[in-house]
mmCIF file of C-alpha atoms in Angstrom:
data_model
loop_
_atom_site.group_PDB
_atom_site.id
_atom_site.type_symbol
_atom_site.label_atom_id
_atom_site.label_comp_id
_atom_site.label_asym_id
_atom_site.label_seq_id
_atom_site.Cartn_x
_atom_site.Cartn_y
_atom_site.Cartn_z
ATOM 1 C CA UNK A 59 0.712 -17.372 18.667
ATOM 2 C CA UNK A 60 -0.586 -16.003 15.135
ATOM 3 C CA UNK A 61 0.673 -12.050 14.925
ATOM 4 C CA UNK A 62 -1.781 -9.610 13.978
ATOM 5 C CA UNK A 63 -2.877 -6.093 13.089
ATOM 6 C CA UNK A 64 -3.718 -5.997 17.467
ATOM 7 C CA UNK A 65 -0.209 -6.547 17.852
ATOM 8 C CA UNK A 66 1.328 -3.333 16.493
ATOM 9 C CA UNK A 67 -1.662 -0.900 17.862
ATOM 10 C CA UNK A 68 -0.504 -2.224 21.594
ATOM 11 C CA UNK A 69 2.646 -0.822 20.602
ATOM 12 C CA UNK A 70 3.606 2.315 22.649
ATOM 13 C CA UNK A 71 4.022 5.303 19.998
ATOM 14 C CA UNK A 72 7.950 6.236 20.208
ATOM 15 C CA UNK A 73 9.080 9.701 19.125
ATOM 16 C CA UNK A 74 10.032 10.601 15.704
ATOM 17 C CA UNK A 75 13.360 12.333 14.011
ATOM 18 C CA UNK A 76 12.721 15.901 14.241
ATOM 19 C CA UNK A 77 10.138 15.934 10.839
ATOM 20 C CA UNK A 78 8.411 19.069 9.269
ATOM 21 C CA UNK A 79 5.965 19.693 6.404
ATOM 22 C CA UNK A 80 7.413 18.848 2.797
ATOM 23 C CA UNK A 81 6.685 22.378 2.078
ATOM 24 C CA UNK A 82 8.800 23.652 4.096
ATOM 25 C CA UNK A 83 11.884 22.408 2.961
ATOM 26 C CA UNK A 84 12.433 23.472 -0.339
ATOM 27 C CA UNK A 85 14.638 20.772 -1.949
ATOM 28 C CA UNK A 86 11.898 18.119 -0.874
ATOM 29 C CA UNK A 87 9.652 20.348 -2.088
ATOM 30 C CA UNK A 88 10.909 20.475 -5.203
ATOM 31 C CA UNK A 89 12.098 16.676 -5.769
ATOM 32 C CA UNK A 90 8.535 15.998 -5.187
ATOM 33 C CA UNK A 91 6.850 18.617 -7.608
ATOM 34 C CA UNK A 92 9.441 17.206 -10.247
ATOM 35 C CA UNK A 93 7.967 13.576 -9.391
ATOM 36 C CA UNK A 94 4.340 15.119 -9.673
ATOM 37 C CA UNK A 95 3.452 13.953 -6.849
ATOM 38 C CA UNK A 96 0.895 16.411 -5.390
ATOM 39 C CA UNK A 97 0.246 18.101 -1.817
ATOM 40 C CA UNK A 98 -3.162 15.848 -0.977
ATOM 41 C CA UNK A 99 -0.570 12.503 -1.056
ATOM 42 C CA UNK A 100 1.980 14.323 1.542
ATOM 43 C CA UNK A 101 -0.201 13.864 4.241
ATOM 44 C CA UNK A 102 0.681 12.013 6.729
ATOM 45 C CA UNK A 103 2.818 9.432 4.416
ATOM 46 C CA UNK A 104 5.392 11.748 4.117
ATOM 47 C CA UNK A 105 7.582 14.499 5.981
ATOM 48 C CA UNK A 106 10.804 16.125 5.012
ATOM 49 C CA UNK A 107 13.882 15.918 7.344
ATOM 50 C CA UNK A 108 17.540 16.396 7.144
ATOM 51 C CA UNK A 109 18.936 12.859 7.722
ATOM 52 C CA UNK A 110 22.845 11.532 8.444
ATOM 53 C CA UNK A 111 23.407 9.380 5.465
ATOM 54 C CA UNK A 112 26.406 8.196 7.254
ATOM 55 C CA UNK A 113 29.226 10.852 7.692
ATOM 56 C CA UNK A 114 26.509 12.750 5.223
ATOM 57 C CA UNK A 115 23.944 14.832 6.553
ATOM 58 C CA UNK A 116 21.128 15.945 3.874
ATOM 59 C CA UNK A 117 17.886 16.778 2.821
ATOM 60 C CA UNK A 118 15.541 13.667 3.011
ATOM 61 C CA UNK A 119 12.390 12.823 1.973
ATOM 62 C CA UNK A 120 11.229 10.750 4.880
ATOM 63 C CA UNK A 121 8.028 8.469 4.104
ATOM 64 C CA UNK A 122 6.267 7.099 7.393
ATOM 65 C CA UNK A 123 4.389 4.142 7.837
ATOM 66 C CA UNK A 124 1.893 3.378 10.060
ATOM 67 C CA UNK A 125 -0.771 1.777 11.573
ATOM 68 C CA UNK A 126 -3.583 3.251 12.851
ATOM 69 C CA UNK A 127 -2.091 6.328 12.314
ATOM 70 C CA UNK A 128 0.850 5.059 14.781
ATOM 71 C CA UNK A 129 4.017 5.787 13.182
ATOM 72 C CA UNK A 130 6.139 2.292 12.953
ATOM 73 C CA UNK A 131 8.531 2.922 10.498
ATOM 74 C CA UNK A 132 10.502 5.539 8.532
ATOM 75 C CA UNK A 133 12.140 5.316 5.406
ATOM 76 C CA UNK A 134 14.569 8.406 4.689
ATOM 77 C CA UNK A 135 15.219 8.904 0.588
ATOM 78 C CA UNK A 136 18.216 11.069 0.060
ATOM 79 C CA UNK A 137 17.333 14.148 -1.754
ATOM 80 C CA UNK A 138 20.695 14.335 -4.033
ATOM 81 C CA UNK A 139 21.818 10.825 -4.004
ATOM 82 C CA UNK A 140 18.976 8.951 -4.027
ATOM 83 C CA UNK A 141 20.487 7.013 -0.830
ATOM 84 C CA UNK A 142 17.804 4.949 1.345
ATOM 85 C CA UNK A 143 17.899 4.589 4.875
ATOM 86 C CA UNK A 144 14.832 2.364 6.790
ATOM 87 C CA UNK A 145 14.366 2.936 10.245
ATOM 88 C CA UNK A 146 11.909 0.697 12.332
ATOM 89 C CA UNK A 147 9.974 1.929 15.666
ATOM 90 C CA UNK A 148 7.965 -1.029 16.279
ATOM 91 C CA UNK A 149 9.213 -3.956 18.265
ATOM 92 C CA UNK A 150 11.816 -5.810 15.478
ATOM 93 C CA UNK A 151 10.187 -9.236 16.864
ATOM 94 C CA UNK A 152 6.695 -7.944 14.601
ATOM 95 C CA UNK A 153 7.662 -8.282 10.813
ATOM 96 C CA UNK A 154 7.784 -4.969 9.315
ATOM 97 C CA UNK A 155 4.803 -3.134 8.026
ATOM 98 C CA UNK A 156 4.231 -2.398 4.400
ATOM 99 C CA UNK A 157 3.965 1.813 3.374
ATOM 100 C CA UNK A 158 0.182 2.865 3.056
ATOM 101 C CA UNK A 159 -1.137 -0.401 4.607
ATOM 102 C CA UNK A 160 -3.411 2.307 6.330
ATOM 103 C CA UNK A 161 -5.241 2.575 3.233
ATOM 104 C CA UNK A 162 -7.074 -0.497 4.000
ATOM 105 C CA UNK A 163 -7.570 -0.244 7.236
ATOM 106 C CA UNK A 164 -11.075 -0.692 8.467
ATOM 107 C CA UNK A 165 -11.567 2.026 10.314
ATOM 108 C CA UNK A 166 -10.595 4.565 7.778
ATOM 109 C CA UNK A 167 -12.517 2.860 4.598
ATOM 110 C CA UNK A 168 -15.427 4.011 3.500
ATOM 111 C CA UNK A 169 -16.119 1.182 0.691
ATOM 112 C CA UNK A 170 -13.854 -2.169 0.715
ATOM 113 C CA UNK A 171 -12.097 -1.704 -2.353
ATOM 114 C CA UNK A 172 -11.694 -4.925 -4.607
ATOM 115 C CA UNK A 173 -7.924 -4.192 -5.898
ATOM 116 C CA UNK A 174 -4.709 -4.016 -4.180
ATOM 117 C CA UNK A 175 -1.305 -3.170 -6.070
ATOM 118 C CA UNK A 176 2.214 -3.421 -4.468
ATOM 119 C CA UNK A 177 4.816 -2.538 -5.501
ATOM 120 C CA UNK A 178 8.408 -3.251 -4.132
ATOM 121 C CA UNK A 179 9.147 0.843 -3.560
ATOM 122 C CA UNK A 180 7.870 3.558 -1.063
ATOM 123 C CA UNK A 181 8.562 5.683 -4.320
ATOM 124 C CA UNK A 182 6.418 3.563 -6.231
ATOM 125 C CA UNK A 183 3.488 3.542 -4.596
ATOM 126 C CA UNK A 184 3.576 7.120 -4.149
ATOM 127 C CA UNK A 185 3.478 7.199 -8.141
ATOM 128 C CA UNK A 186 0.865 4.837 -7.912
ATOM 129 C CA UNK A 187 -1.273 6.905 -6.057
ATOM 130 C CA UNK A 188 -0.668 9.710 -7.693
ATOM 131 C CA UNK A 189 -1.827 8.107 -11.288
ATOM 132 C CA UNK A 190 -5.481 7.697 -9.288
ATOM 133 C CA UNK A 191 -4.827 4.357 -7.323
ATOM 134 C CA UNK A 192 -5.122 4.472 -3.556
ATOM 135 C CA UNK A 193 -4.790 1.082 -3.113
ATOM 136 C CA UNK A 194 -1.732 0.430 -3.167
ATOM 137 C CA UNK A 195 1.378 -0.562 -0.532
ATOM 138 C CA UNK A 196 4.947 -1.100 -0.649
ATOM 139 C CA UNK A 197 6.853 -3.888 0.054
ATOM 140 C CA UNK A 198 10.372 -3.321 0.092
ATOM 141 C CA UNK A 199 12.419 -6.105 -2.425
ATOM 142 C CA UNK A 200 15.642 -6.006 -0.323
ATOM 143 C CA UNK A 201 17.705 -9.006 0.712
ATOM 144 C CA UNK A 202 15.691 -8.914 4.057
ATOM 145 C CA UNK A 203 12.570 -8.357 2.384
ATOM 146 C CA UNK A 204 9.819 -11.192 3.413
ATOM 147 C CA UNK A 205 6.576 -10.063 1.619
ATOM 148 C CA UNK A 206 4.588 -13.175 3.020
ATOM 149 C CA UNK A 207 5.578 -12.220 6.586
ATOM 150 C CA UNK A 208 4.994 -8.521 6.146
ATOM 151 C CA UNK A 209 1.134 -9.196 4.987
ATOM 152 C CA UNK A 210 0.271 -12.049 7.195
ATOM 153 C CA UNK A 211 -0.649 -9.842 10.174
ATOM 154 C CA UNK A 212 -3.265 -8.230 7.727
ATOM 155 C CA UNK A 213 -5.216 -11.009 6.277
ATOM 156 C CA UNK A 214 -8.238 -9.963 8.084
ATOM 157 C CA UNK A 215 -7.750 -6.504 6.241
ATOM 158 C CA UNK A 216 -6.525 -7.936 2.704
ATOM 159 C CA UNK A 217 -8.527 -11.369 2.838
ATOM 160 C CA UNK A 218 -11.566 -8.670 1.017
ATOM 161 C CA UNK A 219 -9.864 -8.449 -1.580
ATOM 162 C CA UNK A 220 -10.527 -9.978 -5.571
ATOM 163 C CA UNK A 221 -7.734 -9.032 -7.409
ATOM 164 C CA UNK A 222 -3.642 -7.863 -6.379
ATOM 165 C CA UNK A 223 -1.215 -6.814 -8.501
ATOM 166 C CA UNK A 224 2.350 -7.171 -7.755
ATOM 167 C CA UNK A 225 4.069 -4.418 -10.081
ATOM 168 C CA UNK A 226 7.289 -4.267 -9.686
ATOM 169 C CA UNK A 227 10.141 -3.896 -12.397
ATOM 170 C CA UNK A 228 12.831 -6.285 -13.728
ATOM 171 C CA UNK A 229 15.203 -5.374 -10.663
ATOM 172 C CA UNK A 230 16.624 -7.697 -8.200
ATOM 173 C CA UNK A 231 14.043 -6.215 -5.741
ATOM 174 C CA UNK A 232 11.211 -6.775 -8.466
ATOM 175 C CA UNK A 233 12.750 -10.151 -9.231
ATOM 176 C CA UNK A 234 12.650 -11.017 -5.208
ATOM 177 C CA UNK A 235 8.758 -9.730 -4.968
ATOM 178 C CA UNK A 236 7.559 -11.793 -7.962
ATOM 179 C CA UNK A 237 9.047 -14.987 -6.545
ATOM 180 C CA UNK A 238 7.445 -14.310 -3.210
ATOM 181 C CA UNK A 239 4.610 -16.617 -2.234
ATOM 182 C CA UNK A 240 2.084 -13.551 -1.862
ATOM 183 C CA UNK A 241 -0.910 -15.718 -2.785
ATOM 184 C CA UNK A 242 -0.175 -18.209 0.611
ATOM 185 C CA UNK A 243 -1.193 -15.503 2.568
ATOM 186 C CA UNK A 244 -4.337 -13.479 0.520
ATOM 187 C CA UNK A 245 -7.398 -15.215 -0.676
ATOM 188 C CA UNK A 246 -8.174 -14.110 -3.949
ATOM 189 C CA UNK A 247 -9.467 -14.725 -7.294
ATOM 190 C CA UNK A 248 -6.580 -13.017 -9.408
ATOM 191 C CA UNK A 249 -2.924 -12.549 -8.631
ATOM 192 C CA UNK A 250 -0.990 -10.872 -11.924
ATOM 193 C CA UNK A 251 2.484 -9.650 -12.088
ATOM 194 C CA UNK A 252 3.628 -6.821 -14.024
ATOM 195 C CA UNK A 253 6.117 -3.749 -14.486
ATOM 196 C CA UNK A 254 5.257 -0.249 -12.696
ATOM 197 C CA UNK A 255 6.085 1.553 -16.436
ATOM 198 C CA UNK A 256 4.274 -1.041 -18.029
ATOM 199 C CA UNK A 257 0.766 -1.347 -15.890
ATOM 200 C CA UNK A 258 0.242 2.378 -15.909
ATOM 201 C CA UNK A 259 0.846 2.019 -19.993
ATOM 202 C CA UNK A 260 -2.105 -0.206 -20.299
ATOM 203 C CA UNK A 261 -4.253 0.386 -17.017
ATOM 204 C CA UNK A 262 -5.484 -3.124 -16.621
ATOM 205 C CA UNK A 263 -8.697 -2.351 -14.496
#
């Protein structure tokens, strides 16, 4: 039986770490002022938290995905070491859901936007959104990563779309994202590849 977006909103809604507002924890506060990324994009998206990094326990910038405003995953980003931690509340039979998939979500859009980038970071897309594109979800590149499996529960929501743009950098998780089938499971007119740095150098649309 085909997965789709159904599946994860008949998910029961399980209880987050204890999470507060970025604001109020001043070294999350700060990492994301020195990223530029501005208060509107906290939102929901993201929370700050202190996290066990291991033995380590430290401030963490904790970014939340979800659908239908149903929280289904958390990624925690180290404040001082940059560490990353993923965290899944769903059921780990659904493939995990890419950050900011939200943003096309039906129910929340007020025009069907004809672009979609993703990129293979949480951190990414935030910067991507921040530069003036809303449209735009993260993938992670790990060695678990499966970007075709992650979207196919969403055609309905990305088959809309004209153009995607996979920007990712010349990483082995920006190496695994580009050699992802992506197009087997989006019908659209353009597919293009190309480095975070490099598309918001040129700005191709």
């Amino acid at each position: 039986m085909e997965i789709t977006s159904n599946d994860y909103y008949q998910l029961p809604q399980r209880l987050l770490a204890p999470l507060t507002l970025v604001g109020e924890n001043g070294a999350v506060k700060a990492m994301m002022e020195r990223r530029g990324i501005e208060e509107r994009l906290y939102d929901y998206r993201c929370r700050a938290a202190v996290h066990n990094f291991g033995p380590l326990q430290t401030d963490a910038l904790c970014y939340v995905t979800t659908v239908g405003s149903k929280a289904v995953a958390m990624c925690f980003e180290a404040v001082t070491t940059g560490d990353i931690d993923r965290v899944r509340l769903d059921d780990d039979a659904l493939p995990p859901v890419p950050f900011n998939i939200d943003c096309l979500n039906p129910d929340y859009l007020k025009a069907q936007p004809e672009t979609l980038i993703i990129t293979n970071t949480e951190r990414d897309c935030l910067t991507m959104m921040a530069c003036g594109y809303p449209f735009t979800i993260a993938i992670h590149g790990g060695k678990d990563s499966d970007p075709e499996r992650s979207l196919k529960p969403f055609r309905q929501w990305l088959d809309p779309l004209k153009r995607v743009i996979v920007c990712c950098d010349n990483t082995h998780a920006g190496r695994t994202m580009r050699q992802s089938p992506v197009s087997s499971c989006i019908s659209i007119d353009f597919l293009g590849f190309l480095g975070v740095k490099a598309f918001l150098a040129v700005g191709v649309f």
